[in-house]
Amino acid sequence: MAAAEEASRPFAGLSDVSISEDIPVEGDISVPVGSSRRDDEFSTLDEPVKETILRDLRAVGNKFIHVLYPKRSSALLRDWDLWGPLLLCVTLALLLQGGAADSDDQGGPQFAEVFVIVWFGSIIITLNSKLLGGTISFFQSLCVLGYCIMPLTVAMAVCRIVLISGSGNVSFAVRLVVVTVSFGWSTFASTAFLADSQPPNRKALVVYPVFLFYFVIGWMILTFSPSQ
Amino acid sequence: DPEDVKLDLSEDEEGQEESSELLGGQKPTGGFWTFEYYESFFNVDTVQVLDRVKGSVLPLPGRNFIKHYLRSNPDLYGPFWICVTLVFSVAISGNLSTFLGEMGNPSYHYRPQFHRVTIAAVVIFMYAWLVPIGLWGFLTWRQGTERQIGGYSFLETVCVYGYSLFIYIPTSVLWIIPFEWLRWTLILVAMVISGSVLVLTFWPVVLVTIVVLHTLLAVGCKLYFFQTAVHVPTPDPTTPSTHITLATKLS
């Protein structure tokens, strides 16, 4: 009993406390729901479909521009996506069709073969760079390698246009120059993005497979011969 | 952790070689389902890879490739990418040589012949993996339980076989030059160099087997990928080897 009284004494003064009526007491008791604010920023369920598609297209187009003017930017690495590589791979595989089609056995690569070479090759190169101690993530590397095929796809389109006008020595020389330039461009662009994530004493070990990869794709483009 | 810490900080080459032989090779950390397990097979620098490639092209007598260059740090980077490069160099060079051989022929229409890449890949990767497996199995069976002393680990065997294939890459590119005598000279030189690397490492036990298998691979590649103007659509009945039969059956 006495202890309870002792305990209640520190609060004794509070029993007289009353809120003066001069001070208006009002306010909002509702707790501000932060999640609704967050929802507005990240929830894209309510926006029109056109906006969603346009946003992705803009991201893809932005990366295309990054490939055209390669500089060490982290933007392409941070927001990776695989739409661009898929689009480029399909375009390249389609452009490589329709050549020397009379004998499938000895002709150009099939659609599936191009796909396998591009994707399987990218995966192998990514695994290689990770096994050598690279700090880049798996999908980031796939993204970079896929986007850097763009110069070669453009070269393929140019080659097909050149081939329409003829397939003699002049056209071959033109195609050789175009493919060589675009192969160099692809390799340079991808190493500009990938080189930073490797320890310096292993850079060449990572760059060589990339070189080989784009060389093989360039070879497929250069040897494309139209059906007679 | 006894696996990670190598206390030998001395610059003494002999001392390092002693300790590495006693340890009998690096033990990869983690189980085979972890990423770190495979990372230990790629623990090489650019300089080391180039050094090993150089060692495979210049086999000096008395230089055991495994003991001198690998030093119980075998890697899979070299064998894998050398095989991949060899696959494409053989297929592309063969395609180019066929094209150059038929240039004067008006009825010839250029074909990229992409199926050759698949065939080259199968043959070369099978050689680079199955033969070392067989060789290692044979050597291990002979050694019995004393695998660590004097015996080679499976990875080291695969590694030396992979690097020994390097000389075939420039050889296949030079095969584009359309002179038969040059091609046979090149193939002989390549076989001698590549075979010496293997023989100096595995001498003397499997000398004959190595030479025979190497000959089959080299001659088989030459006959299949670098066919001269006389087209032989049917498999050559005089070649008895299974490698060549396999290659032509797949075409």
Coordinates of C-alpha atoms in Angstrom, one line a residue:
Chain A
M1 CA 0.0 0.0 0.0
A2 CA 2.7 2.4 1.0
A3 CA 4.8 1.4 -2.0
A4 CA 1.9 2.1 -4.3
E5 CA 1.5 5.5 -2.8
E6 CA 5.2 6.1 -3.1
A7 CA 5.0 5.1 -6.7
S8 CA 2.1 7.3 -7.5
R9 CA 3.7 10.4 -6.0
P10 CA 5.9 11.2 -9.0
F11 CA 2.7 11.5 -11.0
A12 CA 0.9 13.4 -8.3
G13 CA 1.4 16.7 -10.0
L14 CA -0.2 15.6 -13.2
S15 CA -3.6 15.1 -11.7
D16 CA -4.0 18.9 -11.8
V17 CA -3.1 19.2 -15.4
S18 CA -5.9 20.2 -17.6
I19 CA -6.0 21.6 -21.1
S20 CA -6.8 25.2 -21.1
E21 CA -9.7 26.1 -23.2
D22 CA -7.9 29.0 -24.7
I23 CA -5.6 26.8 -26.6
P24 CA -7.5 25.1 -29.4
V25 CA -6.7 21.6 -29.6
E26 CA -7.3 20.2 -33.0
G27 CA -5.5 18.2 -35.4
D28 CA -5.6 15.3 -37.6
I29 CA -5.1 12.0 -35.9
S30 CA -5.0 10.0 -39.1
V31 CA -1.5 8.6 -39.7
P32 CA -0.1 9.7 -43.1
V33 CA -0.1 6.6 -45.1
G34 CA 3.3 6.6 -46.8
S35 CA 2.5 3.6 -48.9
S36 CA 0.0 5.5 -51.0
R37 CA 2.7 8.0 -51.9
R38 CA 5.0 5.1 -52.9
D39 CA 2.3 3.6 -54.9
D40 CA 2.0 6.7 -57.0
E41 CA 5.6 6.6 -57.8
F42 CA 6.1 2.9 -58.6
S43 CA 2.6 1.5 -59.3
T44 CA 2.2 1.4 -63.0
L45 CA -1.0 -0.6 -63.0
D46 CA -3.2 2.4 -63.5
E47 CA -1.4 4.1 -66.3
P48 CA -2.4 3.7 -69.9
V49 CA -0.8 0.9 -71.8
K50 CA 0.6 3.3 -74.4
E51 CA 2.6 5.0 -71.6
T52 CA 4.1 1.7 -70.4
I53 CA 5.2 0.7 -73.9
L54 CA 6.6 4.1 -74.6
R55 CA 8.6 4.1 -71.5
D56 CA 10.2 0.8 -72.3
L57 CA 10.8 1.9 -75.9
R58 CA 12.4 5.0 -74.7
A59 CA 14.7 3.0 -72.4
V60 CA 15.6 0.7 -75.2
G61 CA 16.2 3.6 -77.6
N62 CA 18.4 5.3 -75.0
K63 CA 20.6 2.3 -74.8
F64 CA 20.9 2.2 -78.6
I65 CA 22.2 5.7 -78.5
H66 CA 24.7 4.7 -75.8
V67 CA 26.0 2.0 -78.0
L68 CA 26.4 4.4 -80.9
Y69 CA 28.5 6.8 -78.7
P70 CA 30.1 4.4 -76.2
K71 CA 31.4 6.1 -73.1
R72 CA 31.9 4.7 -69.7
S73 CA 28.4 5.3 -68.3
S74 CA 26.8 3.3 -65.6
A75 CA 23.3 4.0 -67.0
L76 CA 23.3 1.1 -69.4
L77 CA 24.6 -1.2 -66.8
R78 CA 22.2 -0.2 -64.0
D79 CA 18.9 -0.5 -65.9
W80 CA 19.5 -3.6 -67.9
D81 CA 16.8 -5.0 -70.1
L82 CA 16.8 -7.8 -72.7
W83 CA 14.3 -6.3 -75.1
G84 CA 16.9 -4.7 -77.2
P85 CA 19.1 -7.8 -77.6
L86 CA 16.0 -9.9 -78.5
L87 CA 14.9 -7.4 -81.1
L88 CA 18.4 -7.2 -82.6
C89 CA 18.8 -11.0 -82.6
V90 CA 15.5 -11.6 -84.3
T91 CA 16.3 -8.9 -86.9
L92 CA 19.7 -10.3 -87.6
A93 CA 18.4 -13.9 -87.8
L94 CA 15.7 -12.8 -90.2
L95 CA 18.1 -10.8 -92.4
L96 CA 20.4 -13.8 -92.6
Q97 CA 17.6 -15.9 -94.1
G98 CA 16.7 -16.2 -97.7
G99 CA 20.2 -16.8 -98.9
A100 CA 21.4 -19.8 -101.0
A101 CA 18.3 -21.6 -100.0
D102 CA 18.4 -24.3 -102.6
S103 CA 20.6 -26.6 -100.6
D104 CA 19.9 -26.3 -96.9
D105 CA 22.9 -28.5 -96.1
Q106 CA 25.5 -26.2 -97.3
G107 CA 23.8 -22.9 -97.0
G108 CA 23.8 -20.1 -94.5
P109 CA 22.9 -20.4 -90.8
Q110 CA 19.3 -21.4 -90.0
F111 CA 17.2 -19.0 -87.9
A112 CA 17.7 -21.1 -84.8
E113 CA 21.4 -21.4 -85.3
V114 CA 21.8 -17.6 -85.2
F115 CA 19.8 -17.5 -82.1
V116 CA 21.8 -20.2 -80.5
I117 CA 25.1 -18.6 -81.4
V118 CA 24.1 -15.2 -80.1
W119 CA 22.5 -16.2 -76.9
F120 CA 24.6 -19.2 -76.1
G121 CA 27.7 -17.3 -77.0
S122 CA 26.7 -14.3 -74.8
I123 CA 26.0 -16.7 -71.8
I124 CA 29.3 -18.4 -72.2
I125 CA 31.2 -15.1 -72.4
T126 CA 29.3 -13.8 -69.3
L127 CA 30.1 -17.0 -67.4
N128 CA 33.7 -16.7 -68.4
S129 CA 34.0 -13.1 -67.2
K130 CA 32.3 -14.0 -63.9
L131 CA 34.5 -17.0 -63.4
L132 CA 37.6 -14.8 -63.9
G133 CA 36.4 -12.6 -61.1
G134 CA 34.3 -9.9 -62.8
T135 CA 32.0 -7.8 -60.8
I136 CA 29.4 -7.4 -63.4
S137 CA 26.1 -9.2 -62.9
F138 CA 24.9 -11.9 -65.2
F139 CA 22.0 -10.1 -66.9
Q140 CA 23.9 -6.8 -67.1
S141 CA 26.6 -8.5 -69.1
L142 CA 24.0 -10.2 -71.4
C143 CA 22.4 -6.8 -71.9
V144 CA 25.7 -5.2 -72.9
L145 CA 26.7 -8.0 -75.3
G146 CA 23.3 -8.0 -76.9
Y147 CA 23.0 -4.3 -77.4
C148 CA 26.5 -4.1 -78.9
I149 CA 25.4 -6.4 -81.7
M150 CA 23.6 -3.3 -83.1
P151 CA 26.4 -2.1 -85.4
L152 CA 26.7 -5.6 -86.9
T153 CA 22.9 -5.7 -87.5
V154 CA 23.1 -2.4 -89.2
A155 CA 26.0 -3.7 -91.3
M156 CA 23.9 -6.8 -92.3
A157 CA 21.1 -4.5 -93.5
V158 CA 23.6 -2.4 -95.5
C159 CA 25.1 -5.6 -96.9
R160 CA 21.7 -6.8 -98.2
I161 CA 21.1 -3.5 -99.8
V162 CA 24.5 -3.6 -101.5
L163 CA 23.9 -7.2 -102.6
I164 CA 20.7 -6.1 -104.4
S165 CA 22.8 -4.0 -106.7
G166 CA 25.2 -6.9 -107.5
S167 CA 27.5 -9.5 -106.0
G168 CA 30.8 -8.9 -107.7
N169 CA 34.1 -7.9 -106.4
V170 CA 33.3 -4.3 -105.8
S171 CA 30.3 -5.2 -103.7
F172 CA 32.4 -7.7 -101.8
A173 CA 35.0 -5.0 -101.1
V174 CA 32.3 -2.6 -99.9
R175 CA 30.8 -5.3 -97.7
L176 CA 34.2 -6.3 -96.3
V177 CA 34.8 -2.7 -95.3
V178 CA 31.4 -2.2 -93.7
V179 CA 31.5 -5.5 -91.8
T180 CA 35.1 -4.8 -90.5
V181 CA 34.2 -1.4 -89.3
S182 CA 31.1 -2.5 -87.6
F183 CA 32.9 -5.5 -86.0
G184 CA 35.5 -3.1 -84.6
W185 CA 32.8 -0.8 -83.4
S186 CA 30.9 -3.6 -81.6
T187 CA 34.0 -4.9 -79.9
F188 CA 35.1 -1.4 -78.9
A189 CA 31.7 -0.5 -77.5
S190 CA 31.3 -3.7 -75.5
T191 CA 34.7 -3.6 -74.0
A192 CA 34.2 0.1 -73.0
F193 CA 31.3 -1.2 -70.8
L194 CA 32.7 -4.4 -69.7
A195 CA 36.4 -3.6 -69.1
D196 CA 35.8 -1.7 -65.9
S197 CA 34.3 -4.6 -64.1
Q198 CA 37.4 -6.8 -64.5
P199 CA 40.6 -6.9 -62.5
P200 CA 43.3 -5.3 -64.6
N201 CA 45.6 -8.3 -64.9
R202 CA 42.8 -10.3 -66.6
K203 CA 41.3 -7.8 -68.9
A204 CA 42.7 -9.4 -72.0
L205 CA 41.3 -12.8 -70.9
V206 CA 37.8 -11.3 -70.9
V207 CA 38.2 -9.2 -74.0
Y208 CA 39.4 -12.0 -76.3
P209 CA 36.1 -14.1 -76.2
V210 CA 34.1 -10.9 -76.9
F211 CA 36.4 -10.3 -79.9
L212 CA 35.9 -13.9 -81.1
F213 CA 32.1 -13.6 -80.6
Y214 CA 31.7 -10.6 -82.8
F215 CA 34.2 -11.9 -85.3
V216 CA 32.1 -15.1 -85.8
I217 CA 29.0 -13.0 -86.2
G218 CA 30.8 -10.7 -88.6
W219 CA 31.9 -13.8 -90.6
M220 CA 28.3 -15.0 -90.8
I221 CA 27.3 -11.5 -92.2
L222 CA 30.1 -11.3 -94.6
T223 CA 29.6 -14.8 -96.1
F224 CA 25.9 -14.3 -96.6
S225 CA 25.4 -15.0 -100.3
P226 CA 22.0 -14.4 -101.9
S227 CA 20.2 -17.2 -103.7
Q228 CA 20.7 -17.1 -107.4
Chain B
D1 CA 42.3 -23.0 -42.9
P2 CA 45.0 -25.3 -44.2
E3 CA 43.7 -25.3 -47.7
D4 CA 43.9 -21.5 -48.2
V5 CA 47.1 -20.6 -46.4
K6 CA 50.3 -21.2 -48.2
L7 CA 52.9 -20.1 -45.7
D8 CA 55.8 -20.3 -48.2
L9 CA 56.6 -16.6 -48.8
S10 CA 60.0 -17.2 -50.1
E11 CA 61.1 -16.2 -53.6
D12 CA 62.9 -19.5 -53.8
E13 CA 61.7 -21.3 -56.9
E14 CA 62.8 -24.7 -55.7
G15 CA 61.1 -24.3 -52.4
Q16 CA 57.8 -23.4 -54.1
E17 CA 58.0 -26.3 -56.4
E18 CA 58.7 -28.6 -53.5
S19 CA 55.7 -27.5 -51.5
S20 CA 53.4 -27.5 -54.5
E21 CA 54.4 -31.1 -55.3
L22 CA 53.7 -32.1 -51.8
L23 CA 50.3 -30.5 -51.8
G24 CA 49.6 -32.4 -55.0
G25 CA 47.6 -29.6 -56.6
Q26 CA 45.1 -27.0 -55.5
K27 CA 42.0 -28.2 -53.8
P28 CA 39.0 -26.4 -55.0
T29 CA 36.9 -24.9 -52.3
G30 CA 33.3 -25.8 -51.9
G31 CA 31.3 -28.6 -53.5
F32 CA 30.8 -29.0 -57.2
W33 CA 27.4 -27.3 -57.0
T34 CA 28.9 -24.0 -55.9
F35 CA 30.2 -21.2 -58.1
E36 CA 33.5 -21.0 -56.1
Y37 CA 34.3 -24.5 -57.1
Y38 CA 34.5 -23.5 -60.8
E39 CA 36.1 -20.2 -60.0
S40 CA 39.2 -22.0 -58.8
F41 CA 39.7 -23.4 -62.3
F42 CA 39.9 -19.9 -63.7
N43 CA 42.5 -18.5 -61.3
V44 CA 44.9 -17.3 -64.0
D45 CA 46.2 -14.0 -65.2
T46 CA 46.7 -12.9 -68.8
V47 CA 50.5 -13.3 -68.3
Q48 CA 50.2 -16.8 -67.1
V49 CA 47.9 -17.9 -70.0
L50 CA 50.3 -16.3 -72.5
D51 CA 53.2 -18.0 -70.8
R52 CA 51.5 -21.4 -71.0
V53 CA 50.6 -20.9 -74.7
K54 CA 54.3 -20.0 -75.4
G55 CA 55.3 -23.2 -73.6
S56 CA 53.0 -25.3 -75.7
V57 CA 54.5 -23.9 -78.9
L58 CA 58.1 -24.3 -77.9
P59 CA 58.5 -27.7 -76.2
L60 CA 62.0 -27.9 -74.9
P61 CA 63.4 -31.3 -73.9
G62 CA 63.4 -31.8 -70.2
R63 CA 60.5 -29.3 -69.7
N64 CA 57.6 -31.1 -68.3
F65 CA 54.6 -28.9 -69.2
I66 CA 52.7 -29.7 -66.1
K67 CA 55.6 -29.3 -63.7
H68 CA 57.1 -26.3 -65.4
Y69 CA 54.2 -24.2 -66.5
L70 CA 51.1 -25.4 -64.6
R71 CA 52.8 -25.7 -61.2
S72 CA 49.6 -27.1 -59.6
N73 CA 47.5 -24.2 -60.9
P74 CA 45.8 -25.9 -63.8
D75 CA 43.1 -23.8 -65.5
L76 CA 40.2 -24.5 -67.7
Y77 CA 40.3 -21.1 -69.4
G78 CA 43.1 -22.0 -71.8
P79 CA 41.8 -25.4 -72.9
F80 CA 38.2 -24.2 -73.4
W81 CA 38.9 -21.1 -75.4
I82 CA 41.7 -22.7 -77.4
C83 CA 39.2 -25.4 -78.4
V84 CA 36.5 -22.9 -79.3
T85 CA 39.0 -20.8 -81.4
L86 CA 40.3 -24.0 -83.0
V87 CA 36.7 -25.0 -84.0
F88 CA 36.1 -21.7 -85.7
S89 CA 39.5 -21.4 -87.2
V90 CA 39.3 -24.9 -88.8
A91 CA 35.8 -24.4 -90.1
I92 CA 36.4 -20.9 -91.4
S93 CA 39.8 -21.7 -92.9
G94 CA 38.4 -24.8 -94.5
N95 CA 35.6 -22.8 -96.0
L96 CA 38.0 -20.2 -97.3
S97 CA 40.3 -22.8 -98.8
T98 CA 37.4 -24.5 -100.6
F99 CA 36.4 -21.1 -102.0
L100 CA 39.9 -20.3 -103.2
G101 CA 40.2 -23.7 -104.8
E102 CA 37.0 -23.3 -106.7
M103 CA 37.5 -19.7 -107.7
G104 CA 38.2 -20.5 -111.4
N105 CA 35.2 -22.7 -111.6
P106 CA 32.3 -20.8 -113.2
S107 CA 29.7 -23.3 -112.0
Y108 CA 30.8 -23.0 -108.4
H109 CA 28.5 -21.1 -106.1
Y110 CA 29.9 -20.0 -102.7
R111 CA 28.5 -21.7 -99.7
P112 CA 29.3 -20.8 -96.1
Q113 CA 29.0 -24.5 -95.0
F114 CA 27.9 -23.8 -91.5
H115 CA 27.3 -27.4 -90.6
R116 CA 31.1 -27.8 -90.5
V117 CA 31.2 -25.7 -87.4
T118 CA 29.0 -28.2 -85.6
I119 CA 31.1 -31.1 -86.8
A120 CA 34.4 -29.4 -85.9
A121 CA 33.0 -28.6 -82.4
V122 CA 32.0 -32.2 -81.8
V123 CA 35.3 -33.7 -82.9
I124 CA 37.6 -31.3 -81.3
F125 CA 35.8 -31.1 -77.9
M126 CA 35.5 -34.9 -77.8
Y127 CA 39.2 -35.2 -78.4
A128 CA 40.1 -32.6 -75.9
W129 CA 38.0 -34.2 -73.2
L130 CA 37.6 -37.9 -73.9
V131 CA 41.3 -38.6 -74.6
P132 CA 42.5 -36.9 -71.4
I133 CA 39.8 -38.8 -69.5
G134 CA 41.1 -42.1 -70.9
L135 CA 44.7 -41.2 -70.4
W136 CA 44.2 -40.0 -66.8
G137 CA 42.1 -43.1 -66.0
F138 CA 44.8 -45.4 -67.5
L139 CA 47.6 -43.6 -65.5
T140 CA 45.6 -43.6 -62.3
W141 CA 44.9 -47.3 -62.6
R142 CA 48.6 -47.9 -63.1
Q143 CA 49.5 -45.8 -60.2
G144 CA 47.1 -47.5 -57.9
T145 CA 46.4 -45.6 -54.7
E146 CA 49.5 -43.4 -54.9
R147 CA 47.9 -40.8 -57.0
Q148 CA 49.4 -37.7 -55.4
I149 CA 53.0 -38.7 -55.8
G150 CA 54.0 -38.6 -59.4
G151 CA 50.5 -38.9 -60.7
Y152 CA 48.7 -36.1 -62.4
S153 CA 45.3 -34.9 -61.5
F154 CA 42.5 -35.1 -64.1
L155 CA 42.4 -31.3 -64.4
E156 CA 46.1 -31.2 -65.2
T157 CA 45.7 -33.8 -67.9
V158 CA 42.9 -31.9 -69.5
C159 CA 44.9 -28.7 -69.2
V160 CA 48.0 -29.9 -70.9
Y161 CA 45.9 -31.5 -73.7
G162 CA 44.0 -28.3 -74.2
Y163 CA 47.2 -26.1 -74.5
S164 CA 48.8 -28.7 -76.7
L165 CA 46.1 -28.0 -79.3
F166 CA 47.1 -24.4 -79.6
I167 CA 49.6 -24.9 -82.4
Y168 CA 46.8 -26.2 -84.7
I169 CA 45.2 -22.7 -84.7
P170 CA 47.9 -21.0 -86.8
T171 CA 48.4 -24.2 -88.7
S172 CA 44.8 -24.2 -89.8
V173 CA 45.0 -20.6 -90.9
L174 CA 48.1 -21.3 -92.9
W175 CA 46.4 -24.3 -94.5
I176 CA 44.4 -21.8 -96.6
I177 CA 47.5 -21.5 -98.8
P178 CA 46.7 -24.0 -101.5
F179 CA 49.9 -26.0 -101.8
E180 CA 49.6 -29.7 -100.9
W181 CA 53.3 -30.0 -100.0
L182 CA 53.0 -27.0 -97.7
R183 CA 50.0 -28.4 -96.0
W184 CA 51.6 -31.7 -95.3
T185 CA 54.7 -30.0 -94.1
L186 CA 52.7 -27.8 -91.8
I187 CA 50.7 -30.7 -90.4
L188 CA 53.9 -32.6 -89.7
V189 CA 55.4 -29.7 -87.9
A190 CA 52.3 -29.1 -85.9
M191 CA 52.0 -32.7 -84.9
V192 CA 55.6 -32.9 -83.8
I193 CA 55.3 -29.8 -81.7
S194 CA 52.0 -30.7 -80.2
G195 CA 53.0 -34.3 -79.7
S196 CA 56.3 -33.3 -78.1
V197 CA 54.5 -31.2 -75.4
L198 CA 52.4 -34.3 -74.5
V199 CA 55.2 -36.8 -74.8
L200 CA 57.6 -34.7 -72.7
T201 CA 54.9 -34.6 -70.0
F202 CA 53.7 -38.1 -70.1
W203 CA 56.8 -39.9 -71.2
P204 CA 57.3 -42.7 -71.7
V205 CA 54.2 -44.7 -70.8
V206 CA 51.7 -43.7 -73.5
L207 CA 54.0 -42.5 -76.2
V208 CA 52.6 -44.6 -78.9
T209 CA 48.9 -44.0 -78.1
I210 CA 49.5 -40.2 -78.0
V211 CA 51.2 -40.2 -81.3
V212 CA 48.6 -42.3 -83.0
L213 CA 45.6 -40.3 -81.7
H214 CA 47.2 -37.0 -82.5
T215 CA 48.0 -38.2 -86.0
L216 CA 44.4 -39.3 -86.5
L217 CA 43.0 -35.9 -85.3
A218 CA 45.3 -33.9 -87.5
V219 CA 45.0 -35.9 -90.6
G220 CA 41.3 -36.3 -90.1
C221 CA 40.8 -32.5 -89.8
K222 CA 42.9 -32.0 -92.9
L223 CA 41.1 -34.5 -95.0
Y224 CA 37.6 -33.4 -94.0
F225 CA 37.9 -29.7 -93.8
F226 CA 40.4 -29.0 -96.5
Q227 CA 39.2 -31.1 -99.3
T228 CA 41.0 -30.3 -102.6
A229 CA 39.4 -30.0 -106.0
V230 CA 38.8 -33.8 -106.3
H231 CA 35.5 -34.0 -104.4
V232 CA 35.0 -37.2 -102.6
P233 CA 31.4 -37.3 -101.6
T234 CA 31.6 -40.8 -100.2
P235 CA 33.8 -41.7 -97.2
D236 CA 37.3 -42.7 -98.1
P237 CA 37.4 -46.5 -97.7
T238 CA 41.1 -46.6 -97.1
T239 CA 41.1 -44.7 -93.8
P240 CA 40.6 -47.1 -91.0
S241 CA 40.3 -44.6 -88.1
T242 CA 37.1 -44.2 -86.2
H243 CA 37.6 -40.5 -85.9
I244 CA 37.5 -39.9 -89.7
T245 CA 34.6 -42.3 -90.1
L246 CA 32.7 -40.4 -87.5
A247 CA 33.4 -37.1 -89.1
T248 CA 32.4 -38.1 -92.5
K249 CA 29.3 -39.9 -91.2
L250 CA 28.1 -36.7 -89.6
S251 CA 28.4 -34.7 -92.9

